PDB file of C-alpha atoms in Angstrom:
ATOM      1  CA  MET A   1      72.228 116.634 152.899  1.00 94.00           C
ATOM      2  CA  GLU A   2      70.871 119.212 150.478  1.00 96.00           C
ATOM      3  CA  ILE A   3      67.071 119.104 150.190  1.00 97.00           C
ATOM      4  CA  GLU A   4      65.657 121.636 147.753  1.00 97.00           C
ATOM      5  CA  ARG A   5      62.877 122.253 145.279  1.00 98.00           C
ATOM      6  CA  LYS A   6      63.378 124.223 142.056  1.00 98.00           C
ATOM      7  CA  PHE A   7      60.891 126.312 140.115  1.00 98.00           C
ATOM      8  CA  THR A   8      60.800 128.392 136.985  1.00 98.00           C
ATOM      9  CA  VAL A   9      59.518 131.907 137.580  1.00 98.00           C
ATOM     10  CA  ARG A  10      56.355 133.485 136.165  1.00 97.00           C
ATOM     11  CA  ALA A  11      57.448 137.044 137.042  1.00 96.00           C
ATOM     12  CA  LEU A  12      60.213 138.607 139.095  1.00 97.00           C
ATOM     13  CA  PRO A  13      59.121 139.837 142.522  1.00 94.00           C
ATOM     14  CA  GLU A  14      58.575 143.549 142.962  1.00 91.00           C
ATOM     15  CA  GLN A  15      61.390 145.626 144.450  1.00 94.00           C
ATOM     16  CA  LEU A  16      63.973 142.931 143.747  1.00 97.00           C
ATOM     17  CA  SER A  17      66.793 145.411 144.386  1.00 96.00           C
ATOM     18  CA  GLN A  18      65.905 145.567 148.106  1.00 97.00           C
ATOM     19  CA  TYR A  19      67.117 142.017 148.692  1.00 98.00           C
ATOM     20  CA  PRO A  20      70.707 140.943 149.359  1.00 98.00           C
ATOM     21  CA  PHE A  21      72.440 139.047 146.582  1.00 98.00           C
ATOM     22  CA  HIS A  22      75.600 137.163 145.631  1.00 98.00           C
ATOM     23  CA  GLN A  23      77.521 137.159 142.352  1.00 98.00           C
ATOM     24  CA  ILE A  24      78.240 133.521 141.570  1.00 98.00           C
ATOM     25  CA  GLU A  25      80.468 131.861 139.000  1.00 98.00           C
ATOM     26  CA  GLN A  26      80.792 128.099 138.904  1.00 98.00           C
ATOM     27  CA  ALA A  27      82.420 125.515 136.718  1.00 98.00           C
ATOM     28  CA  TYR A  28      82.314 121.740 136.624  1.00 98.00           C
ATOM     29  CA  LEU A  29      85.299 119.436 136.775  1.00 98.00           C
ATOM     30  CA  ASN A  30      83.026 116.400 136.559  1.00 96.00           C
ATOM     31  CA  THR A  31      79.266 115.849 136.267  1.00 94.00           C
ATOM     32  CA  ASP A  32      78.924 112.198 137.378  1.00 92.00           C
ATOM     33  CA  PRO A  33      79.536 112.504 140.261  1.00 94.00           C
ATOM     34  CA  VAL A  34      79.231 116.280 140.377  1.00 96.00           C
ATOM     35  CA  VAL A  35      82.494 118.016 141.290  1.00 98.00           C
ATOM     36  CA  ARG A  36      82.096 121.777 141.071  1.00 98.00           C
ATOM     37  CA  ILE A  37      84.124 124.861 141.868  1.00 98.00           C
ATOM     38  CA  ARG A  38      82.361 128.076 142.828  1.00 98.00           C
ATOM     39  CA  LYS A  39      83.296 131.698 143.291  1.00 98.00           C
ATOM     40  CA  GLN A  40      80.673 133.430 145.404  1.00 98.00           C
ATOM     41  CA  ASP A  41      81.545 137.094 145.775  1.00 98.00           C
ATOM     42  CA  ASP A  42      85.074 136.839 147.245  1.00 97.00           C
ATOM     43  CA  GLU A  43      84.794 133.291 148.568  1.00 98.00           C
ATOM     44  CA  TYR A  44      85.818 130.101 146.775  1.00 98.00           C
ATOM     45  CA  TYR A  45      84.622 126.498 147.196  1.00 98.00           C
ATOM     46  CA  LEU A  46      85.040 122.993 145.864  1.00 98.00           C
ATOM     47  CA  THR A  47      81.783 121.018 146.054  1.00 98.00           C
ATOM     48  CA  TYR A  48      80.971 117.341 145.691  1.00 98.00           C
ATOM     49  CA  LYS A  49      77.302 116.410 145.119  1.00 96.00           C
ATOM     50  CA  GLY A  50      75.901 112.911 145.249  1.00 95.00           C
ATOM     51  CA  LYS A  51      73.121 111.522 143.083  1.00 93.00           C
ATOM     52  CA  GLY A  52      69.532 112.659 143.456  1.00 92.00           C
ATOM     53  CA  LEU A  53      67.088 115.351 142.413  1.00 92.00           C
ATOM     54  CA  MET A  54      65.268 116.815 145.433  1.00 95.00           C
ATOM     55  CA  ALA A  55      67.626 115.383 148.066  1.00 96.00           C
ATOM     56  CA  ARG A  56      71.302 114.545 147.756  1.00 96.00           C
ATOM     57  CA  GLU A  57      74.539 114.624 149.666  1.00 96.00           C
ATOM     58  CA  GLU A  58      76.605 117.793 149.329  1.00 97.00           C
ATOM     59  CA  TYR A  59      80.067 118.555 150.695  1.00 98.00           C
ATOM     60  CA  ASN A  60      81.691 121.989 150.458  1.00 97.00           C
ATOM     61  CA  LEU A  61      85.384 122.617 151.000  1.00 98.00           C
ATOM     62  CA  PRO A  62      87.021 126.048 151.016  1.00 98.00           C
ATOM     63  CA  LEU A  63      89.423 127.014 148.229  1.00 98.00           C
ATOM     64  CA  ASN A  64      91.639 130.055 147.854  1.00 98.00           C
ATOM     65  CA  LYS A  65      91.545 132.347 144.829  1.00 98.00           C
ATOM     66  CA  ASN A  66      94.637 130.817 143.182  1.00 98.00           C
ATOM     67  CA  ALA A  67      93.316 127.264 143.532  1.00 98.00           C
ATOM     68  CA  TYR A  68      89.928 128.314 142.101  1.00 98.00           C
ATOM     69  CA  TYR A  69      91.447 129.863 138.975  1.00 98.00           C
ATOM     70  CA  HIS A  70      93.871 126.957 138.549  1.00 98.00           C
ATOM     71  CA  LEU A  71      90.967 124.475 138.623  1.00 98.00           C
ATOM     72  CA  ARG A  72      88.777 126.725 136.458  1.00 98.00           C
ATOM     73  CA  GLU A  73      91.215 126.180 133.585  1.00 97.00           C
ATOM     74  CA  LYS A  74      90.534 122.436 133.848  1.00 97.00           C
ATOM     75  CA  ALA A  75      86.731 122.725 133.859  1.00 97.00           C
ATOM     76  CA  ASP A  76      84.606 121.211 131.116  1.00 93.00           C
ATOM     77  CA  GLY A  77      81.783 122.913 129.275  1.00 95.00           C
ATOM     78  CA  ASN A  78      80.028 126.164 130.043  1.00 96.00           C
ATOM     79  CA  ILE A  79      80.968 128.299 133.000  1.00 97.00           C
ATOM     80  CA  ILE A  80      77.779 129.295 134.809  1.00 98.00           C
ATOM     81  CA  ALA A  81      77.466 132.887 136.007  1.00 98.00           C
ATOM     82  CA  LYS A  82      74.460 134.234 137.862  1.00 98.00           C
ATOM     83  CA  LYS A  83      73.201 136.736 140.379  1.00 98.00           C
ATOM     84  CA  ARG A  84      71.526 135.047 143.365  1.00 98.00           C
ATOM     85  CA  TYR A  85      68.995 137.068 145.342  1.00 98.00           C
ATOM     86  CA  LEU A  86      68.079 135.899 148.858  1.00 98.00           C
ATOM     87  CA  ILE A  87      64.378 136.492 149.456  1.00 98.00           C
ATOM     88  CA  PRO A  88      62.803 135.481 152.775  1.00 97.00           C
ATOM     89  CA  ILE A  89      59.402 133.800 152.641  1.00 95.00           C
ATOM     90  CA  GLU A  90      57.442 135.710 155.263  1.00 87.00           C
ATOM     91  CA  HIS A  91      54.648 133.166 155.736  1.00 87.00           C
ATOM     92  CA  PRO A  92      55.360 129.886 153.946  1.00 91.00           C
ATOM     93  CA  THR A  93      52.340 127.686 153.291  1.00 89.00           C
ATOM     94  CA  PHE A  94      52.165 123.912 153.243  1.00 91.00           C
ATOM     95  CA  SER A  95      49.636 121.288 152.241  1.00 90.00           C
ATOM     96  CA  SER A  96      47.007 120.578 154.885  1.00 81.00           C
ATOM     97  CA  ASP A  97      48.323 117.083 155.608  1.00 79.00           C
ATOM     98  CA  TYR A  98      51.570 118.472 157.052  1.00 76.00           C
ATOM     99  CA  SER A  99      51.503 119.521 160.704  1.00 71.00           C
ATOM    100  CA  PHE A 100      54.223 121.381 162.602  1.00 70.00           C
ATOM    101  CA  GLN A 101      54.819 124.773 164.186  1.00 64.00           C
ATOM    102  CA  ILE A 102      54.489 127.110 161.192  1.00 63.00           C
ATOM    103  CA  ASP A 103      55.567 130.158 163.229  1.00 64.00           C
ATOM    104  CA  GLN A 104      58.979 128.543 163.746  1.00 72.00           C
ATOM    105  CA  ILE A 105      59.682 128.001 160.038  1.00 79.00           C
ATOM    106  CA  SER A 106      62.126 130.295 158.255  1.00 87.00           C
ATOM    107  CA  LEU A 107      62.613 129.666 154.538  1.00 96.00           C
ATOM    108  CA  THR A 108      64.511 131.638 151.906  1.00 98.00           C
ATOM    109  CA  ILE A 109      64.082 131.737 148.153  1.00 98.00           C
ATOM    110  CA  GLU A 110      67.386 131.691 146.281  1.00 98.00           C
ATOM    111  CA  LEU A 111      66.458 133.431 143.033  1.00 98.00           C
ATOM    112  CA  ASP A 112      69.067 132.842 140.327  1.00 98.00           C
ATOM    113  CA  ILE A 113      69.153 135.199 137.352  1.00 98.00           C
ATOM    114  CA  PHE A 114      71.622 133.735 134.883  1.00 98.00           C
ATOM    115  CA  ASP A 115      74.134 135.557 132.689  1.00 97.00           C
ATOM    116  CA  ALA A 116      75.041 134.594 129.109  1.00 96.00           C
ATOM    117  CA  PRO A 117      74.830 132.064 127.625  1.00 95.00           C
ATOM    118  CA  PHE A 118      71.704 131.398 129.744  1.00 96.00           C
ATOM    119  CA  GLU A 119      70.546 135.009 130.110  1.00 94.00           C
ATOM    120  CA  ASN A 120      66.848 134.137 129.694  1.00 93.00           C
ATOM    121  CA  LEU A 121      66.881 131.585 132.511  1.00 97.00           C
ATOM    122  CA  VAL A 122      65.551 132.419 135.976  1.00 98.00           C
ATOM    123  CA  ILE A 123      65.268 129.691 138.601  1.00 98.00           C
ATOM    124  CA  ALA A 124      64.017 129.861 142.186  1.00 98.00           C
ATOM    125  CA  GLU A 125      65.240 127.316 144.727  1.00 98.00           C
ATOM    126  CA  VAL A 126      64.026 126.738 148.267  1.00 98.00           C
ATOM    127  CA  GLU A 127      66.005 124.572 150.702  1.00 97.00           C
ATOM    128  CA  PHE A 128      64.317 122.579 153.467  1.00 95.00           C
ATOM    129  CA  PRO A 129      65.403 120.811 156.654  1.00 93.00           C
ATOM    130  CA  ASP A 130      63.681 117.559 155.620  1.00 92.00           C
ATOM    131  CA  GLU A 131      62.009 115.852 152.660  1.00 94.00           C
ATOM    132  CA  GLU A 132      58.558 115.812 154.285  1.00 92.00           C
ATOM    133  CA  MET A 133      58.519 119.608 154.540  1.00 93.00           C
ATOM    134  CA  ALA A 134      59.848 119.954 150.995  1.00 95.00           C
ATOM    135  CA  ALA A 135      57.060 117.756 149.633  1.00 94.00           C
ATOM    136  CA  ALA A 136      54.381 119.705 151.568  1.00 94.00           C
ATOM    137  CA  PHE A 137      55.612 123.178 150.528  1.00 95.00           C
ATOM    138  CA  CYS A 138      53.146 125.264 148.491  1.00 95.00           C
ATOM    139  CA  PRO A 139      54.981 127.506 145.983  1.00 97.00           C
ATOM    140  CA  VAL A 140      54.683 131.282 146.226  1.00 96.00           C
ATOM    141  CA  ASP A 141      52.410 132.951 143.685  1.00 95.00           C
ATOM    142  CA  TRP A 142      55.154 134.192 141.355  1.00 97.00           C
ATOM    143  CA  PHE A 143      56.643 130.715 140.892  1.00 98.00           C
ATOM    144  CA  ASP A 144      55.683 128.833 137.745  1.00 98.00           C
ATOM    145  CA  LYS A 145      56.597 125.233 136.907  1.00 98.00           C
ATOM    146  CA  ASP A 146      58.093 122.876 139.507  1.00 98.00           C
ATOM    147  CA  VAL A 147      61.284 121.566 137.843  1.00 98.00           C
ATOM    148  CA  THR A 148      62.716 119.805 140.889  1.00 97.00           C
ATOM    149  CA  ASN A 149      62.656 116.421 139.182  1.00 96.00           C
ATOM    150  CA  ASP A 150      63.821 117.660 135.783  1.00 97.00           C
ATOM    151  CA  PRO A 151      67.594 117.109 135.539  1.00 94.00           C
ATOM    152  CA  ALA A 152      67.784 119.592 132.636  1.00 94.00           C
ATOM    153  CA  TYR A 153      67.601 122.386 135.222  1.00 96.00           C
ATOM    154  CA  HIS A 154      70.585 121.186 137.236  1.00 94.00           C
ATOM    155  CA  ASN A 155      73.505 123.555 136.752  1.00 96.00           C
ATOM    156  CA  SER A 156      75.777 120.575 136.078  1.00 95.00           C
ATOM    157  CA  ASN A 157      73.641 119.689 133.054  1.00 94.00           C
ATOM    158  CA  LEU A 158      73.549 123.316 131.900  1.00 95.00           C
ATOM    159  CA  SER A 159      77.343 123.246 131.954  1.00 96.00           C
ATOM    160  CA  ARG A 160      77.257 120.472 129.315  1.00 94.00           C
ATOM    161  CA  LYS A 161      74.566 122.056 127.147  1.00 92.00           C
ATOM    162  CA  LYS A 162      75.667 122.905 123.603  1.00 86.00           C
ATOM    163  CA  ILE A 163      75.151 126.606 122.916  1.00 79.00           C
TER     164      ILE A 163
END
C-alpha cells in the first residue's frame, strides 16, 4: 500500500545539492488502471497502481533495460522525466490530536523537479506507514498547496496532458 501526500513547493530548500537524488524517466502503458514503466538511474521497473489519491495499492516488478525500452515504444502520451531529491525530515510535526513516539519517526521528502515539457513543475511527496499519520502530518515551511486529492498532479494524468 502506498500512502503519500503531495504538495506544491513555495521555494526550493537551501543547499539542495547536498542531498542524494535519482534521475527518473517514466512512461504509461495505461492510466486506468495505472500501468507504468520507470527507469530510475540504472534500474528498471513495471508498476501497477490501484485507484485512490492518498492511499492506493502499488506493485513493483523488476524489468531489464531491453524490456524497458521495448515497452517504452508502446507507451501513450508524454514521457515524464524528473530529478528526485531525497530530503530527510529531521523533526516532523503532527497535529496535536495524533499521539505516538515522535522520536521513532523517520520521514523523507521526495522532491521532484520535472524536465520538459513540465519544467516549471516541482512537487514534494511524503510517504507514510499509515493513513492516520498521513492525515496528521504538518507540512514543512517551504511546502505550499496540498495537492494530495487533486488528480491533476498524478504523473499518470500529466502523461495524458496536451502540451
